[in-house]
Amino acid sequence: MVIVKVKRDTYGGERYLLNACRYLENAERNIDCDGYGVDPYQLEYTVHQMMQVKAYFGKTSGNPLMHFVVSFDQSVRDTQRACILSRQIAAYFHSQYQVLWCVHEKHRQSSFYHCHIVINSVSYINGMMYHSSATNVQAFCDYVSALTQRPCRFVFE
């Protein structure tokens, strides 16, 4: 079973956004990293790009990001498969939101790989905030399940 953890932290603003991006790109864990609508290689610039979208729509306060952790089950046993799936999963958000994603390898009893996905909480299309309702997160989980061909459930943290 694939587990999607939804991390909802609305405090810290731009600093929290930068810290989350730094965590994703941690060199000790990071296997692959990329983005949609952002520069995934210069984190300060990544944050600047996300903050520019927020400023354009007048939404610089409140929750700066949405952070999803997709933990693959043991059916994903190699780096290449984890990276391909992670890219496809992160693409779920790219038509509306800026996205930064990274694959981490961490051997646990139930999984070897997980993917972190950080999205700008403000859509670059219409300025609407992402709403992490159970309905929206379940739709994302259904997408993940279709890609992985594994059952998926989500938890809010």
Short mmCIF file of N, CA, C and O in Angstrom, two decimals, residues 55-120:
data_model
loop_
_atom_site.label_atom_id
_atom_site.label_comp_id
_atom_site.label_asym_id
_atom_site.label_seq_id
_atom_site.Cartn_x
_atom_site.Cartn_y
_atom_site.Cartn_z
N ALA A 55 3.00 37.14 -4.38
CA ALA A 55 2.93 38.60 -4.39
C ALA A 55 2.03 39.10 -5.52
O ALA A 55 1.24 40.03 -5.33
N TYR A 56 2.14 38.48 -6.68
CA TYR A 56 1.33 38.89 -7.83
C TYR A 56 -0.16 38.81 -7.51
O TYR A 56 -0.94 39.67 -7.91
N PHE A 57 -0.54 37.77 -6.77
CA PHE A 57 -1.95 37.58 -6.43
C PHE A 57 -2.30 38.15 -5.05
O PHE A 57 -3.43 37.97 -4.58
N GLY A 58 -1.35 38.81 -4.40
CA GLY A 58 -1.62 39.43 -3.10
C GLY A 58 -1.86 38.42 -1.99
O GLY A 58 -2.66 38.68 -1.09
N LYS A 59 -1.17 37.28 -2.05
CA LYS A 59 -1.38 36.22 -1.05
C LYS A 59 -0.05 35.79 -0.43
O LYS A 59 0.35 34.64 -0.53
N THR A 60 0.60 36.73 0.22
CA THR A 60 1.91 36.44 0.80
C THR A 60 1.83 36.00 2.26
O THR A 60 2.83 35.59 2.83
N SER A 61 0.67 36.08 2.88
CA SER A 61 0.55 35.62 4.26
C SER A 61 -0.13 34.25 4.27
O SER A 61 -0.63 33.78 3.26
N GLY A 62 -0.12 33.63 5.42
CA GLY A 62 -0.77 32.32 5.54
C GLY A 62 0.14 31.18 5.13
O GLY A 62 1.36 31.31 5.10
N ASN A 63 -0.45 30.08 4.79
CA ASN A 63 0.29 28.86 4.48
C ASN A 63 1.13 29.04 3.23
O ASN A 63 0.59 29.25 2.15
N PRO A 64 2.48 28.92 3.34
CA PRO A 64 3.32 29.15 2.17
C PRO A 64 3.42 27.97 1.22
O PRO A 64 3.83 28.13 0.08
N LEU A 65 3.03 26.78 1.67
CA LEU A 65 3.22 25.60 0.84
C LEU A 65 2.32 24.46 1.28
O LEU A 65 1.73 24.49 2.35
N MET A 66 2.25 23.47 0.43
CA MET A 66 1.68 22.17 0.78
C MET A 66 2.81 21.16 0.62
O MET A 66 3.55 21.21 -0.36
N HIS A 67 2.93 20.27 1.57
CA HIS A 67 4.00 19.27 1.56
C HIS A 67 3.37 17.89 1.64
O HIS A 67 2.65 17.58 2.57
N PHE A 68 3.64 17.10 0.61
CA PHE A 68 3.14 15.73 0.55
C PHE A 68 4.34 14.79 0.60
O PHE A 68 5.37 15.05 -0.03
N VAL A 69 4.20 13.70 1.32
CA VAL A 69 5.21 12.64 1.32
C VAL A 69 4.53 11.38 0.83
O VAL A 69 3.57 10.92 1.44
N VAL A 70 5.00 10.86 -0.29
CA VAL A 70 4.44 9.64 -0.87
C VAL A 70 5.41 8.51 -0.57
O VAL A 70 6.52 8.47 -1.09
N SER A 71 5.00 7.59 0.31
CA SER A 71 5.84 6.46 0.69
C SER A 71 5.41 5.24 -0.12
O SER A 71 4.29 4.75 0.03
N PHE A 72 6.31 4.79 -0.97
CA PHE A 72 6.03 3.62 -1.79
C PHE A 72 6.15 2.36 -0.95
O PHE A 72 6.95 2.30 -0.03
N ASP A 73 5.38 1.34 -1.30
CA ASP A 73 5.54 0.07 -0.61
C ASP A 73 6.71 -0.69 -1.24
O ASP A 73 7.40 -0.18 -2.13
N GLN A 74 6.93 -1.92 -0.82
CA GLN A 74 8.10 -2.67 -1.27
C GLN A 74 8.01 -3.15 -2.71
O GLN A 74 8.96 -3.73 -3.22
N SER A 75 6.92 -2.85 -3.38
CA SER A 75 6.86 -3.18 -4.80
C SER A 75 7.78 -2.27 -5.62
O SER A 75 8.16 -2.61 -6.73
N VAL A 76 8.14 -1.12 -5.06
CA VAL A 76 9.10 -0.21 -5.70
C VAL A 76 10.46 -0.51 -5.09
O VAL A 76 10.78 -0.07 -3.99
N ARG A 77 11.27 -1.29 -5.83
CA ARG A 77 12.52 -1.82 -5.29
C ARG A 77 13.78 -1.21 -5.88
O ARG A 77 14.87 -1.52 -5.44
N ASP A 78 13.62 -0.36 -6.90
CA ASP A 78 14.84 0.20 -7.49
C ASP A 78 14.69 1.70 -7.69
O ASP A 78 13.59 2.23 -7.79
N THR A 79 15.83 2.35 -7.75
CA THR A 79 15.89 3.80 -7.86
C THR A 79 15.20 4.31 -9.11
O THR A 79 14.45 5.30 -9.06
N GLN A 80 15.42 3.67 -10.24
CA GLN A 80 14.84 4.14 -11.48
C GLN A 80 13.32 4.17 -11.41
O GLN A 80 12.69 5.15 -11.81
N ARG A 81 12.73 3.13 -10.90
CA ARG A 81 11.26 3.08 -10.79
C ARG A 81 10.75 4.15 -9.82
O ARG A 81 9.76 4.82 -10.10
N ALA A 82 11.44 4.32 -8.70
CA ALA A 82 11.04 5.35 -7.73
C ALA A 82 11.09 6.74 -8.36
O ALA A 82 10.19 7.55 -8.15
N CYS A 83 12.12 7.00 -9.15
CA CYS A 83 12.26 8.31 -9.78
C CYS A 83 11.21 8.55 -10.86
O CYS A 83 10.64 9.65 -10.95
N ILE A 84 10.94 7.55 -11.66
CA ILE A 84 9.92 7.68 -12.71
C ILE A 84 8.55 7.92 -12.10
O ILE A 84 7.82 8.83 -12.51
N LEU A 85 8.19 7.12 -11.11
CA LEU A 85 6.89 7.29 -10.45
C LEU A 85 6.79 8.66 -9.78
O LEU A 85 5.75 9.32 -9.86
N SER A 86 7.86 9.08 -9.13
CA SER A 86 7.83 10.37 -8.43
C SER A 86 7.60 11.52 -9.39
O SER A 86 6.81 12.44 -9.11
N ARG A 87 8.27 11.50 -10.53
CA ARG A 87 8.08 12.54 -11.54
C ARG A 87 6.62 12.55 -12.01
O ARG A 87 5.99 13.61 -12.13
N GLN A 88 6.07 11.38 -12.27
CA GLN A 88 4.69 11.30 -12.74
C GLN A 88 3.71 11.75 -11.65
O GLN A 88 2.72 12.43 -11.95
N ILE A 89 3.98 11.39 -10.42
CA ILE A 89 3.09 11.77 -9.32
C ILE A 89 3.13 13.28 -9.10
O ILE A 89 2.09 13.92 -8.95
N ALA A 90 4.33 13.86 -9.12
CA ALA A 90 4.45 15.31 -8.93
C ALA A 90 3.75 16.08 -10.05
O ALA A 90 3.24 17.19 -9.83
N ALA A 91 3.68 15.49 -11.23
CA ALA A 91 3.03 16.14 -12.37
C ALA A 91 1.53 16.37 -12.13
O ALA A 91 0.92 17.20 -12.81
N TYR A 92 0.96 15.68 -11.16
CA TYR A 92 -0.46 15.86 -10.85
C TYR A 92 -0.78 17.34 -10.60
O TYR A 92 -1.85 17.83 -10.96
N PHE A 93 0.15 18.06 -9.99
CA PHE A 93 -0.10 19.45 -9.58
C PHE A 93 0.38 20.49 -10.58
O PHE A 93 0.04 21.66 -10.47
N HIS A 94 1.19 20.11 -11.55
CA HIS A 94 1.92 21.10 -12.34
C HIS A 94 1.07 21.99 -13.25
O HIS A 94 1.52 23.05 -13.65
N SER A 95 -0.14 21.60 -13.53
CA SER A 95 -0.96 22.46 -14.39
C SER A 95 -1.55 23.65 -13.64
O SER A 95 -2.09 24.57 -14.27
N GLN A 96 -1.42 23.66 -12.32
CA GLN A 96 -1.97 24.76 -11.50
C GLN A 96 -0.95 25.38 -10.54
O GLN A 96 -1.08 26.55 -10.20
N TYR A 97 0.01 24.59 -10.10
CA TYR A 97 0.91 25.02 -9.02
C TYR A 97 2.37 24.79 -9.38
O TYR A 97 2.70 23.85 -10.11
N GLN A 98 3.24 25.62 -8.82
CA GLN A 98 4.67 25.38 -8.91
C GLN A 98 4.99 24.20 -7.99
O GLN A 98 4.44 24.10 -6.90
N VAL A 99 5.88 23.33 -8.46
CA VAL A 99 6.14 22.08 -7.75
C VAL A 99 7.65 21.84 -7.65
O VAL A 99 8.38 22.00 -8.62
N LEU A 100 8.09 21.42 -6.47
CA LEU A 100 9.44 20.92 -6.27
C LEU A 100 9.30 19.52 -5.68
O LEU A 100 8.51 19.33 -4.75
N TRP A 101 10.00 18.56 -6.26
CA TRP A 101 9.90 17.18 -5.75
C TRP A 101 11.27 16.54 -5.68
O TRP A 101 12.16 16.88 -6.46
N CYS A 102 11.43 15.64 -4.72
CA CYS A 102 12.68 14.90 -4.55
C CYS A 102 12.38 13.49 -4.08
O CYS A 102 11.43 13.27 -3.32
N VAL A 103 13.21 12.57 -4.52
CA VAL A 103 13.10 11.17 -4.10
C VAL A 103 14.18 10.91 -3.05
O VAL A 103 15.33 11.28 -3.24
N HIS A 104 13.77 10.30 -1.96
CA HIS A 104 14.70 9.91 -0.91
C HIS A 104 14.68 8.39 -0.76
O HIS A 104 13.64 7.77 -0.91
N GLU A 105 15.84 7.84 -0.47
CA GLU A 105 15.93 6.41 -0.20
C GLU A 105 16.10 6.24 1.30
O GLU A 105 16.95 6.85 1.92
N LYS A 106 15.23 5.44 1.88
CA LYS A 106 15.31 5.16 3.31
C LYS A 106 14.70 3.79 3.53
O LYS A 106 13.50 3.60 3.39
N HIS A 107 15.53 2.83 3.83
CA HIS A 107 15.06 1.47 3.99
C HIS A 107 14.36 1.31 5.33
O HIS A 107 14.94 1.52 6.38
N ARG A 108 13.09 0.98 5.23
CA ARG A 108 12.27 0.69 6.40
C ARG A 108 11.61 -0.65 6.18
O ARG A 108 11.69 -1.22 5.10
N GLN A 109 10.92 -1.10 7.19
CA GLN A 109 10.28 -2.41 7.10
C GLN A 109 9.28 -2.48 5.95
O GLN A 109 9.18 -3.48 5.26
N SER A 110 8.57 -1.38 5.69
CA SER A 110 7.51 -1.42 4.68
C SER A 110 7.86 -0.73 3.37
O SER A 110 7.10 -0.82 2.42
N SER A 111 9.01 -0.03 3.31
CA SER A 111 9.33 0.66 2.06
C SER A 111 10.82 0.96 1.96
O SER A 111 11.54 0.95 2.95
N PHE A 112 11.25 1.23 0.73
CA PHE A 112 12.63 1.61 0.46
C PHE A 112 12.74 3.07 0.02
O PHE A 112 13.77 3.70 0.22
N TYR A 113 11.70 3.59 -0.62
CA TYR A 113 11.76 4.92 -1.21
C TYR A 113 10.53 5.73 -0.83
O TYR A 113 9.44 5.18 -0.64
N HIS A 114 10.73 7.03 -0.77
CA HIS A 114 9.60 7.94 -0.63
C HIS A 114 9.91 9.21 -1.40
O HIS A 114 11.06 9.52 -1.68
N CYS A 115 8.87 9.91 -1.75
CA CYS A 115 8.99 11.13 -2.54
C CYS A 115 8.37 12.28 -1.75
O CYS A 115 7.27 12.15 -1.23
N HIS A 116 9.11 13.38 -1.67
CA HIS A 116 8.58 14.61 -1.08
C HIS A 116 8.15 15.53 -2.22
O HIS A 116 8.88 15.70 -3.20
N ILE A 117 6.97 16.08 -2.07
CA ILE A 117 6.45 17.03 -3.06
C ILE A 117 6.04 18.30 -2.31
O ILE A 117 5.20 18.24 -1.41
N VAL A 118 6.63 19.41 -2.69
CA VAL A 118 6.25 20.70 -2.13
C VAL A 118 5.62 21.50 -3.26
O VAL A 118 6.21 21.63 -4.34
N ILE A 119 4.43 22.00 -3.01
CA ILE A 119 3.79 22.86 -4.01
C ILE A 119 3.54 24.24 -3.39
O ILE A 119 3.32 24.37 -2.18
N ASN A 120 3.61 25.25 -4.24
CA ASN A 120 3.22 26.59 -3.83
C ASN A 120 1.74 26.51 -3.48
O ASN A 120 0.94 25.93 -4.23
#
